[in-house]
Short mmCIF file of C-alpha atoms in Angstrom, two decimals:
data_model
loop_
_atom_site.label_atom_id
_atom_site.label_comp_id
_atom_site.label_asym_id
_atom_site.label_seq_id
_atom_site.Cartn_x
_atom_site.Cartn_y
_atom_site.Cartn_z
CA UNK A 1 106.69 194.80 73.59
CA UNK A 2 103.29 195.50 75.14
CA UNK A 3 101.45 192.13 75.20
CA UNK A 4 98.11 193.84 74.54
CA UNK A 5 99.52 195.28 71.30
CA UNK A 6 100.68 191.81 70.28
CA UNK A 7 97.31 190.26 71.01
CA UNK A 8 95.42 192.96 69.13
CA UNK A 9 97.75 192.64 66.13
CA UNK A 10 97.33 188.88 65.86
CA UNK A 11 93.58 189.16 66.52
CA UNK A 12 93.30 191.62 63.62
CA UNK A 13 94.99 189.01 61.44
CA UNK A 14 92.62 186.28 62.67
CA UNK A 15 89.56 188.47 61.98
CA UNK A 16 90.70 189.17 58.43
CA UNK A 17 91.42 185.47 57.86
CA UNK A 18 88.09 184.31 59.30
CA UNK A 19 86.24 186.86 57.18
CA UNK A 20 88.15 185.64 54.12
CA UNK A 21 87.10 182.05 54.80
CA UNK A 22 83.43 183.00 55.25
CA UNK A 23 83.56 184.98 52.04
CA UNK A 24 85.30 182.05 50.37
CA UNK A 25 82.33 179.79 51.15
CA UNK A 26 80.10 182.24 49.28
CA UNK A 27 82.51 182.98 46.44
CA UNK A 28 83.03 179.36 45.47
CA UNK A 29 79.28 179.03 44.70
CA UNK A 30 79.56 181.64 41.96
CA UNK A 31 81.03 179.34 39.32
CA UNK A 32 82.32 175.76 39.40
CA UNK A 33 85.26 176.64 37.17
CA UNK A 34 86.61 179.29 39.49
CA UNK A 35 85.86 177.55 42.78
CA UNK A 36 89.06 175.52 42.39
CA UNK A 37 91.08 178.75 42.24
CA UNK A 38 89.83 179.73 45.67
CA UNK A 39 91.28 176.51 47.12
CA UNK A 40 94.75 178.06 46.76
CA UNK A 41 93.71 181.09 48.81
CA UNK A 42 92.28 178.88 51.54
CA UNK A 43 95.44 176.74 51.67
CA UNK A 44 97.73 179.76 51.98
CA UNK A 45 95.67 181.16 54.84
CA UNK A 46 95.44 177.85 56.72
CA UNK A 47 99.18 177.26 56.44
CA UNK A 48 100.01 180.78 57.58
CA UNK A 49 97.59 180.67 60.50
CA UNK A 50 99.15 177.41 61.67
CA UNK A 51 102.66 178.88 61.42
CA UNK A 52 101.72 181.78 63.68
CA UNK A 53 99.86 179.47 66.08
CA UNK A 54 102.96 177.27 66.40
CA UNK A 55 105.02 180.31 67.36
CA UNK A 56 102.36 181.38 69.88
CA UNK A 57 102.72 177.99 71.57
CA UNK A 58 106.52 177.79 71.65
CA UNK A 59 107.63 181.39 72.32
CA UNK A 60 107.81 182.52 75.92
CA UNK A 61 105.79 185.66 76.81
CA UNK A 62 108.96 187.73 77.18
CA UNK A 63 110.57 186.54 73.94
CA UNK A 64 112.29 189.25 71.90
CA UNK A 65 110.82 187.69 68.75
CA UNK A 66 107.23 188.66 69.54
CA UNK A 67 107.84 192.01 67.87
CA UNK A 68 108.66 190.24 64.62
CA UNK A 69 105.56 188.03 64.89
CA UNK A 70 103.40 191.12 65.48
CA UNK A 71 104.86 192.99 62.52
CA UNK A 72 104.39 189.97 60.25
CA UNK A 73 100.81 189.47 61.39
CA UNK A 74 100.00 193.15 60.73
CA UNK A 75 101.39 192.97 57.20
CA UNK A 76 99.47 189.76 56.53
CA UNK A 77 96.24 191.32 57.84
CA UNK A 78 96.57 194.13 55.31
CA UNK A 79 97.17 191.70 52.45
CA UNK A 80 94.14 189.63 53.45
CA UNK A 81 91.86 192.67 53.42
CA UNK A 82 93.29 193.70 50.05
CA UNK A 83 92.46 190.26 48.66
CA UNK A 84 88.93 190.39 50.09
CA UNK A 85 88.28 193.85 48.64
CA UNK A 86 89.64 192.96 45.20
CA UNK A 87 87.58 189.77 44.88
CA UNK A 88 84.41 191.33 46.31
CA UNK A 89 84.71 193.99 43.62
CA UNK A 90 84.04 191.47 40.85
CA UNK A 91 81.42 189.38 42.68
CA UNK A 92 77.97 190.51 43.74
CA UNK A 93 75.54 189.04 46.24
CA UNK A 94 71.90 188.58 45.29
CA UNK A 95 69.61 190.31 47.83
CA UNK A 96 67.81 187.89 50.10
CA UNK A 97 69.57 184.89 48.58
CA UNK A 98 72.55 183.02 49.96
CA UNK A 99 74.13 182.93 46.54
CA UNK A 100 76.61 185.11 44.71
CA UNK A 101 77.09 185.77 41.02
CA UNK A 102 79.90 187.17 38.97
CA UNK A 103 79.42 190.64 37.54
CA UNK A 104 79.36 189.89 33.83
CA UNK A 105 81.36 192.89 32.75
CA UNK A 106 84.08 191.91 35.19
CA UNK A 107 84.09 188.15 34.60
CA UNK A 108 87.39 188.26 32.71
CA UNK A 109 88.97 190.12 35.62
CA UNK A 110 88.08 187.54 38.24
CA UNK A 111 90.72 184.91 37.53
CA UNK A 112 93.40 187.56 37.23
CA UNK A 113 92.22 189.07 40.54
CA UNK A 114 92.26 185.70 42.29
CA UNK A 115 95.69 184.86 40.88
CA UNK A 116 97.07 188.20 42.08
CA UNK A 117 95.59 187.64 45.55
CA UNK A 118 97.22 184.20 45.71
CA UNK A 119 100.55 185.59 44.49
CA UNK A 120 100.48 188.37 47.09
CA UNK A 121 99.74 185.94 49.91
CA UNK A 122 102.34 183.42 48.68
CA UNK A 123 104.92 186.21 48.37
CA UNK A 124 104.26 187.20 51.98
CA UNK A 125 104.55 183.60 53.07
CA UNK A 126 107.80 183.09 51.16
CA UNK A 127 109.28 186.12 52.93
CA UNK A 128 107.96 184.92 56.28
CA UNK A 129 109.28 181.33 56.04
CA UNK A 130 113.04 182.00 56.56
CA UNK A 131 112.48 183.94 59.79
CA UNK A 132 109.88 181.39 60.90
CA UNK A 133 112.44 178.56 60.60
CA UNK A 134 115.01 180.64 62.43
CA UNK A 135 112.67 181.65 65.27
CA UNK A 136 111.71 178.00 65.76
CA UNK A 137 115.41 177.33 66.23
CA UNK A 138 115.54 180.09 68.84
CA UNK A 139 112.50 178.67 70.62
CA UNK A 140 113.99 175.18 71.07
CA UNK A 141 113.45 174.28 74.73
CA UNK A 142 113.02 170.83 76.33
CA UNK A 143 110.23 172.30 78.49
CA UNK A 144 108.36 173.66 75.44
CA UNK A 145 108.85 171.02 72.69
CA UNK A 146 108.18 172.21 69.17
CA UNK A 147 107.84 168.78 67.52
CA UNK A 148 104.24 167.85 68.53
CA UNK A 149 102.92 171.21 67.32
CA UNK A 150 104.67 170.73 63.97
CA UNK A 151 103.30 167.18 63.64
CA UNK A 152 99.71 168.36 64.16
CA UNK A 153 100.12 171.25 61.73
CA UNK A 154 101.70 168.99 59.10
CA UNK A 155 98.72 166.62 59.18
CA UNK A 156 96.24 169.50 58.88
CA UNK A 157 97.84 171.04 55.78
CA UNK A 158 98.62 167.69 54.15
CA UNK A 159 94.91 166.81 54.12
CA UNK A 160 93.96 170.07 52.40
CA UNK A 161 93.01 169.92 48.70
CA UNK A 162 95.46 172.69 47.86
CA UNK A 163 98.46 171.08 49.55
CA UNK A 164 101.54 170.35 47.39
CA UNK A 165 102.61 166.75 46.85
CA UNK A 166 106.08 167.44 48.26
CA UNK A 167 106.90 167.73 51.95
CA UNK A 168 105.13 170.68 53.49
CA UNK A 169 106.75 173.45 55.52
CA UNK A 170 105.95 171.81 58.87
CA UNK A 171 107.47 168.45 57.88
CA UNK A 172 110.61 170.23 56.67
CA UNK A 173 110.88 172.18 59.92
CA UNK A 174 110.38 169.04 62.01
CA UNK A 175 113.13 167.20 60.11
CA UNK A 176 115.60 170.07 60.47
CA UNK A 177 114.92 170.49 64.18
CA UNK A 178 115.32 166.75 64.71
CA UNK A 179 118.75 166.66 63.10
CA UNK A 180 119.81 169.89 64.81
CA UNK A 181 119.12 168.24 68.17
CA UNK A 182 121.68 165.53 67.31
CA UNK A 183 125.18 167.07 67.42
CA UNK A 184 126.67 164.28 65.28
CA UNK A 185 123.92 164.24 62.64
CA UNK A 186 122.65 161.10 60.89
CA UNK A 187 124.64 157.86 60.92
CA UNK A 188 123.67 156.79 57.40
CA UNK A 189 124.89 159.72 55.31
CA UNK A 190 128.03 158.02 53.98
CA UNK A 191 127.51 156.13 50.72
CA UNK A 192 129.58 153.38 49.08
CA UNK A 193 131.95 154.75 46.45
CA UNK A 194 130.53 154.67 42.93
CA UNK A 195 132.36 155.18 39.63
CA UNK A 196 130.17 157.74 37.90
CA UNK A 197 130.41 159.04 34.35
CA UNK A 198 131.34 162.67 34.90
CA UNK A 199 130.36 165.70 32.80
CA UNK A 200 131.73 169.15 33.47
CA UNK A 201 129.58 172.13 34.33
CA UNK A 202 131.68 174.84 32.79
CA UNK A 203 133.40 177.21 35.22
CA UNK A 204 131.76 175.43 38.17
CA UNK A 205 133.22 173.69 41.21
CA UNK A 206 130.51 170.99 40.81
CA UNK A 207 130.07 168.34 38.12
CA UNK A 208 127.21 166.29 36.66
CA UNK A 209 127.33 162.54 37.38
CA UNK A 210 125.51 159.51 35.99
CA UNK A 211 125.88 155.80 36.61
CA UNK A 212 127.62 154.11 33.66
CA UNK A 213 125.23 152.82 30.96
CA UNK A 214 122.29 154.22 32.88
CA UNK A 215 119.44 156.47 31.83
CA UNK A 216 118.73 157.47 35.39
CA UNK A 217 118.43 161.12 36.32
CA UNK A 218 121.71 162.97 36.61
CA UNK A 219 123.20 163.84 39.99
CA UNK A 220 125.46 166.69 41.09
CA UNK A 221 128.84 165.93 42.73
CA UNK A 222 130.54 168.59 44.85
CA UNK A 223 133.91 167.69 46.39
CA UNK A 224 135.53 168.84 49.62
CA UNK A 225 139.25 168.13 49.42
CA UNK A 226 140.98 167.18 52.64
CA UNK A 227 143.81 169.55 53.46
CA UNK A 228 146.82 167.73 54.93
CA UNK A 229 146.76 170.06 57.92
CA UNK A 230 143.03 169.75 58.52
CA UNK A 231 141.58 168.00 61.55
CA UNK A 232 140.15 164.97 59.72
CA UNK A 233 137.90 163.92 62.60
CA UNK A 234 136.38 167.40 62.92
CA UNK A 235 135.92 167.68 59.17
CA UNK A 236 134.20 164.28 59.08
CA UNK A 237 131.85 165.41 61.84
CA UNK A 238 131.04 168.68 60.06
CA UNK A 239 130.49 166.88 56.74
CA UNK A 240 128.13 164.40 58.40
CA UNK A 241 126.14 167.17 60.08
CA UNK A 242 125.87 169.36 56.96
CA UNK A 243 124.85 166.39 54.82
CA UNK A 244 122.25 165.39 57.43
CA UNK A 245 120.66 168.83 57.18
CA UNK A 246 120.88 169.02 53.39
CA UNK A 247 119.14 165.64 53.14
CA UNK A 248 116.05 167.32 54.55
CA UNK A 249 115.89 170.41 52.35
CA UNK A 250 113.40 171.12 49.62
CA UNK A 251 115.37 172.73 46.75
CA UNK A 252 112.69 175.23 45.77
CA UNK A 253 112.13 176.33 49.38
CA UNK A 254 115.77 176.61 50.45
CA UNK A 255 117.72 177.31 47.25
CA UNK A 256 119.99 174.39 48.23
CA UNK A 257 120.11 171.02 46.48
CA UNK A 258 118.80 167.97 48.32
CA UNK A 259 121.70 165.75 49.42
CA UNK A 260 121.55 162.02 48.76
CA UNK A 261 124.68 161.34 50.83
CA UNK A 262 128.48 161.64 50.85
CA UNK A 263 131.22 159.41 49.47
CA UNK A 264 134.58 159.18 51.25
CA UNK A 265 137.29 159.12 48.60
CA UNK A 266 140.75 157.96 49.69
CA UNK A 267 144.04 158.08 47.78
CA UNK A 268 146.64 160.74 47.06
CA UNK A 269 143.98 163.46 47.16
CA UNK A 270 141.36 162.33 49.70
CA UNK A 271 138.02 164.07 49.60
CA UNK A 272 134.40 163.99 50.68
CA UNK A 273 132.14 163.99 47.63
CA UNK A 274 128.64 165.31 48.30
CA UNK A 275 126.05 163.64 46.05
CA UNK A 276 123.06 165.88 45.33
CA UNK A 277 119.75 165.09 43.68
CA UNK A 278 118.82 167.33 40.77
CA UNK A 279 115.48 169.19 40.89
CA UNK A 280 112.36 167.85 39.25
CA UNK A 281 111.67 168.78 35.65
CA UNK A 282 113.69 168.90 32.47
CA UNK A 283 116.44 171.44 32.24
CA UNK A 284 120.12 172.18 31.95
CA UNK A 285 122.65 173.27 34.57
CA UNK A 286 125.19 176.00 34.05
CA UNK A 287 127.23 178.11 36.44
CA UNK A 288 126.50 181.75 37.11
CA UNK A 289 130.03 182.40 35.83
CA UNK A 290 129.16 180.90 32.44
CA UNK A 291 126.02 183.04 32.31
CA UNK A 292 128.03 186.18 33.14
CA UNK A 293 130.53 185.40 30.38
CA UNK A 294 127.78 184.72 27.86
CA UNK A 295 127.19 187.39 25.24
CA UNK A 296 123.45 187.49 25.92
CA UNK A 297 122.24 189.71 28.76
CA UNK A 298 119.25 188.40 30.77
CA UNK A 299 116.28 190.61 31.51
CA UNK A 300 116.25 192.83 34.59
CA UNK A 301 113.59 190.62 36.17
CA UNK A 302 115.73 187.50 35.61
CA UNK A 303 118.78 189.14 37.16
CA UNK A 304 116.67 190.24 40.10
CA UNK A 305 115.45 186.66 40.45
CA UNK A 306 119.07 185.43 40.62
CA UNK A 307 119.76 187.96 43.39
CA UNK A 308 116.69 186.93 45.40
CA UNK A 309 117.36 183.21 45.14
CA UNK A 310 121.04 183.54 46.03
CA UNK A 311 120.25 185.67 49.08
CA UNK A 312 117.70 183.09 50.22
CA UNK A 313 120.23 180.25 49.81
CA UNK A 314 122.75 182.02 52.03
CA UNK A 315 120.11 182.80 54.65
CA UNK A 316 119.21 179.12 54.97
CA UNK A 317 122.87 178.06 54.99
CA UNK A 318 123.30 180.26 58.06
CA UNK A 319 120.07 178.91 59.55
CA UNK A 320 121.78 175.50 59.48
CA UNK A 321 124.62 176.92 61.64
CA UNK A 322 127.23 176.84 58.86
CA UNK A 323 129.24 179.52 57.10
CA UNK A 324 129.95 178.86 53.43
CA UNK A 325 133.30 180.68 52.95
CA UNK A 326 133.33 180.24 49.16
CA UNK A 327 130.48 182.31 47.69
CA UNK A 328 131.29 183.31 44.10
CA UNK A 329 129.75 182.70 40.64
CA UNK A 330 131.64 179.39 40.29
CA UNK A 331 129.72 178.00 43.30
CA UNK A 332 126.30 179.18 42.11
CA UNK A 333 124.37 176.88 39.75
CA UNK A 334 121.54 177.98 37.49
CA UNK A 335 119.00 175.35 36.41
CA UNK A 336 116.94 176.28 33.37
CA UNK A 337 113.63 174.59 34.14
CA UNK A 338 111.92 173.91 30.82
CA UNK A 339 108.62 173.12 32.57
CA UNK A 340 108.05 176.64 33.89
CA UNK A 341 110.59 178.56 31.75
CA UNK A 342 112.36 179.78 34.87
CA UNK A 343 116.00 179.70 35.97
CA UNK A 344 116.37 178.23 39.46
CA UNK A 345 119.43 179.14 41.53
CA UNK A 346 121.33 176.81 43.86
CA UNK A 347 124.36 177.35 46.09
CA UNK A 348 127.06 174.64 45.95
CA UNK A 349 130.85 174.74 46.43
CA UNK A 350 131.03 173.75 50.10
CA UNK A 351 134.78 173.15 49.99
CA UNK A 352 135.60 175.77 52.60
CA UNK A 353 132.51 175.45 54.82
CA UNK A 354 132.60 174.91 58.56
CA UNK A 355 130.24 174.93 61.51
CA UNK A 356 129.88 178.48 62.77
CA UNK A 357 131.24 177.62 66.20
CA UNK A 358 133.83 175.15 64.87
CA UNK A 359 137.58 175.48 65.01
CA UNK A 360 139.37 177.30 62.20
CA UNK A 361 143.02 177.23 61.17
CA UNK A 362 142.63 180.64 59.49
CA UNK A 363 144.40 179.44 56.36
CA UNK A 364 143.72 180.87 52.94
CA UNK A 365 145.29 181.32 49.53
CA UNK A 366 146.45 184.17 47.33
CA UNK A 367 144.33 183.29 44.29
CA UNK A 368 143.06 186.59 42.88
CA UNK A 369 139.89 185.06 41.39
CA UNK A 370 138.96 183.99 44.94
CA UNK A 371 140.23 187.09 46.75
CA UNK A 372 137.89 189.23 44.64
CA UNK A 373 135.01 187.85 46.70
CA UNK A 374 136.73 188.03 50.09
CA UNK A 375 136.75 190.89 52.53
CA UNK A 376 140.31 192.25 53.11
CA UNK A 377 140.27 190.59 56.54
CA UNK A 378 140.10 187.22 54.79
CA UNK A 379 142.41 187.71 51.80
CA UNK A 380 145.76 186.02 51.24
CA UNK A 381 147.39 182.90 52.64
CA UNK A 382 147.15 184.00 56.29
CA UNK A 383 143.83 185.79 56.83
CA UNK A 384 143.89 188.26 59.69
CA UNK A 385 140.53 187.47 61.23
CA UNK A 386 138.37 184.48 62.08
CA UNK A 387 135.68 183.78 59.49
CA UNK A 388 132.14 184.79 60.45
CA UNK A 389 128.71 185.09 58.91
CA UNK A 390 129.49 188.70 57.99
CA UNK A 391 132.26 187.56 55.62
CA UNK A 392 129.64 185.53 53.73
CA UNK A 393 127.45 188.64 53.57
CA UNK A 394 130.33 190.62 52.10
CA UNK A 395 130.85 187.92 49.42
CA UNK A 396 127.13 188.07 48.69
CA UNK A 397 127.48 191.83 48.16
CA UNK A 398 130.22 191.32 45.55
CA UNK A 399 128.08 188.72 43.73
CA UNK A 400 125.03 191.01 43.82
CA UNK A 401 127.16 193.82 42.38
CA UNK A 402 128.35 191.52 39.58
CA UNK A 403 124.78 190.39 38.84
CA UNK A 404 123.51 193.98 38.85
CA UNK A 405 126.23 195.26 36.50
CA UNK A 406 126.13 191.98 34.55
CA UNK A 407 129.89 192.12 34.11
CA UNK A 408 132.06 189.11 34.90
CA UNK A 409 134.85 190.10 37.28
CA UNK A 410 136.86 187.02 36.19
CA UNK A 411 137.78 185.79 32.70
CA UNK A 412 138.78 182.26 31.67
CA UNK A 413 141.32 180.86 29.22
CA UNK A 414 141.24 177.36 27.75
CA UNK A 415 144.36 175.40 28.75
CA UNK A 416 144.16 171.89 27.31
CA UNK A 417 140.91 170.34 28.52
CA UNK A 418 140.59 172.77 31.40
CA UNK A 419 139.56 176.41 31.81
CA UNK A 420 141.99 178.51 33.83
CA UNK A 421 140.81 181.70 35.60
CA UNK A 422 142.38 184.90 34.34
CA UNK A 423 142.09 188.56 35.30
CA UNK A 424 139.17 190.11 33.46
CA UNK A 425 138.65 193.68 32.21
CA UNK A 426 137.68 194.62 35.75
CA UNK A 427 141.33 194.34 36.86
CA UNK A 428 142.43 197.10 34.49
CA UNK A 429 139.49 199.24 35.61
CA UNK A 430 140.49 198.65 39.21
CA UNK A 431 144.16 199.52 38.62
CA UNK A 432 143.11 202.71 36.82
CA UNK A 433 140.98 203.56 39.84
CA UNK A 434 143.94 202.95 42.20
CA UNK A 435 146.04 205.44 40.23
CA UNK A 436 143.25 207.97 39.92
CA UNK A 437 142.52 207.93 43.65
CA UNK A 438 146.20 207.85 44.70
CA UNK A 439 145.83 204.45 46.34
CA UNK A 440 148.15 201.56 45.92
CA UNK A 441 149.76 198.72 47.78
CA UNK A 442 152.45 196.86 45.84
CA UNK A 443 152.37 194.00 48.36
CA UNK A 444 148.62 193.46 48.27
CA UNK A 445 146.84 195.16 45.38
CA UNK A 446 143.54 193.55 46.47
CA UNK A 447 143.44 195.45 49.77
CA UNK A 448 141.39 198.33 48.33
CA UNK A 449 138.96 196.18 46.37
CA UNK A 450 136.19 196.66 48.93
CA UNK A 451 136.42 200.44 48.55
CA UNK A 452 136.34 200.12 44.76
CA UNK A 453 133.28 197.87 44.94
CA UNK A 454 131.52 200.31 47.29
CA UNK A 455 132.14 203.16 44.85
CA UNK A 456 130.83 201.05 41.95
CA UNK A 457 127.71 200.22 43.95
CA UNK A 458 127.11 203.90 44.78
CA UNK A 459 127.92 205.49 41.42
CA UNK A 460 127.36 202.91 38.68
CA UNK A 461 124.98 200.23 39.91
CA UNK A 462 121.85 202.46 40.30
CA UNK A 463 121.81 202.98 36.52
CA UNK A 464 121.43 199.22 36.05
CA UNK A 465 119.07 197.96 38.78
CA UNK A 466 118.00 201.09 40.65
CA UNK A 467 118.78 202.84 43.93
CA UNK A 468 117.05 200.32 46.21
CA UNK A 469 119.05 197.40 44.83
CA UNK A 470 122.26 199.44 45.04
CA UNK A 471 121.57 200.33 48.70
CA UNK A 472 121.22 196.63 49.55
CA UNK A 473 124.54 195.85 47.87
CA UNK A 474 126.21 198.67 49.82
CA UNK A 475 124.69 197.28 53.04
CA UNK A 476 126.36 193.93 52.31
CA UNK A 477 129.70 195.41 51.31
CA UNK A 478 129.94 197.62 54.42
CA UNK A 479 128.76 195.06 56.96
CA UNK A 480 132.28 194.81 58.41
CA UNK A 481 133.34 198.45 58.19
CA UNK A 482 134.75 199.44 61.57
CA UNK A 483 133.65 203.06 61.25
CA UNK A 484 130.18 202.19 60.06
CA UNK A 485 127.10 202.20 62.27
CA UNK A 486 126.20 198.74 61.06
CA UNK A 487 124.77 196.23 63.51
CA UNK A 488 126.86 193.45 61.94
CA UNK A 489 130.24 195.04 62.63
CA UNK A 490 132.57 193.25 65.03
CA UNK A 491 130.16 190.44 65.81
CA UNK A 492 131.89 187.52 67.49
CA UNK A 493 129.67 184.61 66.54
CA UNK A 494 131.56 182.02 68.56
CA UNK A 495 130.69 183.64 71.88
CA UNK A 496 126.95 183.65 71.43
CA UNK A 497 124.71 181.21 73.20
CA UNK A 498 122.84 180.56 69.93
CA UNK A 499 125.47 181.68 67.42
CA UNK A 500 123.57 182.37 64.22
CA UNK A 501 120.05 183.17 65.34
CA UNK A 502 120.26 186.84 66.33
CA UNK A 503 122.51 187.73 63.39
CA UNK A 504 120.37 185.55 61.12
CA UNK A 505 117.15 187.38 61.96
CA UNK A 506 118.99 190.67 61.43
CA UNK A 507 120.16 189.47 58.00
CA UNK A 508 116.62 188.49 57.06
CA UNK A 509 115.24 191.90 58.06
CA UNK A 510 118.07 194.04 56.63
CA UNK A 511 118.92 192.13 53.46
CA UNK A 512 116.66 189.20 52.52
CA UNK A 513 113.30 190.94 52.95
CA UNK A 514 114.51 194.08 51.22
CA UNK A 515 115.80 192.09 48.23
CA UNK A 516 112.61 190.07 48.07
CA UNK A 517 110.43 193.19 47.99
CA UNK A 518 112.18 194.57 44.90
CA UNK A 519 110.17 194.55 41.67
CA UNK A 520 110.83 195.66 38.12
#
């Protein structure tokens, strides 16, 4: 890209931000009660400016990612000017006096206007953060260290009055880059075994855990069972590295629970049990499967929120150089936060995960309730193709379809104290479709599922969540179609110098940003 275009784009952003800060100094004199609200605007701008400055320092002049920085800066510039115009409209300056007053007839509009400006800027920043983390990964170079720039930025934002109490974005990025630079991860992730009191989370692969006779906050346990044929040393290494990265995540930022550590469980069925901290606030966990099977149907905005949060979780999982391999409603937890009346979404169920460039035995199973979420290349006991990021994207597409239709593709039947998965009404609908379209494979009836899902996304889904949402689902479901002009098709992640980065940025642009921009 033309460097002069890049410079002018970022300069336009700086001009808008500097003007906003000068206006802010005048605005905050208008009323003591509202001056605190402007602190949030100032914090968002300072954080964003520092993020772009960090990338300016670490990206080489010929980096392919400059185009993304330029586009992001241009969008931010427009949002800054929108905020300035909206706030100026309800504040007037007194001629010849360095003071401003609030237009009385518009006083009630001011807080709403400020809040909207903050929301718009925070929304932009939330969309920018995933690609920012990923581009920092791409920019890792011993000759251009990122760490010192992140340290300086972290101190600047931490000292601001509007800064959150939790770790800020720069501290999170520094921690993730530090652990990424160590191939074996942290040495202290393995915990002594503890006998917890266990409570089921219905239809979930994870469970709630508490120490016996303790009123301490509950934890989440998520087990990875050790296959007899698995390379135990490699699995131990991957577990250590994933846990090291998950120890540094902020749940609200990443959509992934913060990991306290891992317990090695020996015996007839050895396993690695991930121990996760639960998010702050009072609330109750349930699986997305339980929500789908519930008789009550959530609002369109709540379903859209589930879709956004899940997509974000998968994006960050890939940023950590891991593929999940088990994305389905049983591995998605919803946390009903009573403090802000909002359901938070977290991805768990890491049983099948592996490092993106790690070895794979290409083993599977023939469980229909799992095959529903797998691309045909990965169905059955002997999958035909090596697992890649695109297979996760396909599974995401099936989950987004299920959320959009709000129809559980799997039913459950109580068997003793357990719940056993059963074919749901969708199976009969699918078999009817096979007959109607003259398809059928008696040896593998699941082989046409992807075509059935694509048709559902094209013909039925728009009535539920609109054409834009449906197009995103189709994009996910067709990401591996050989005859499709999709950039994801036939990507061999293992042969890339930086396996997940290029595909990760593509996923953010094609899927994550488009989902995040959807509104009801």
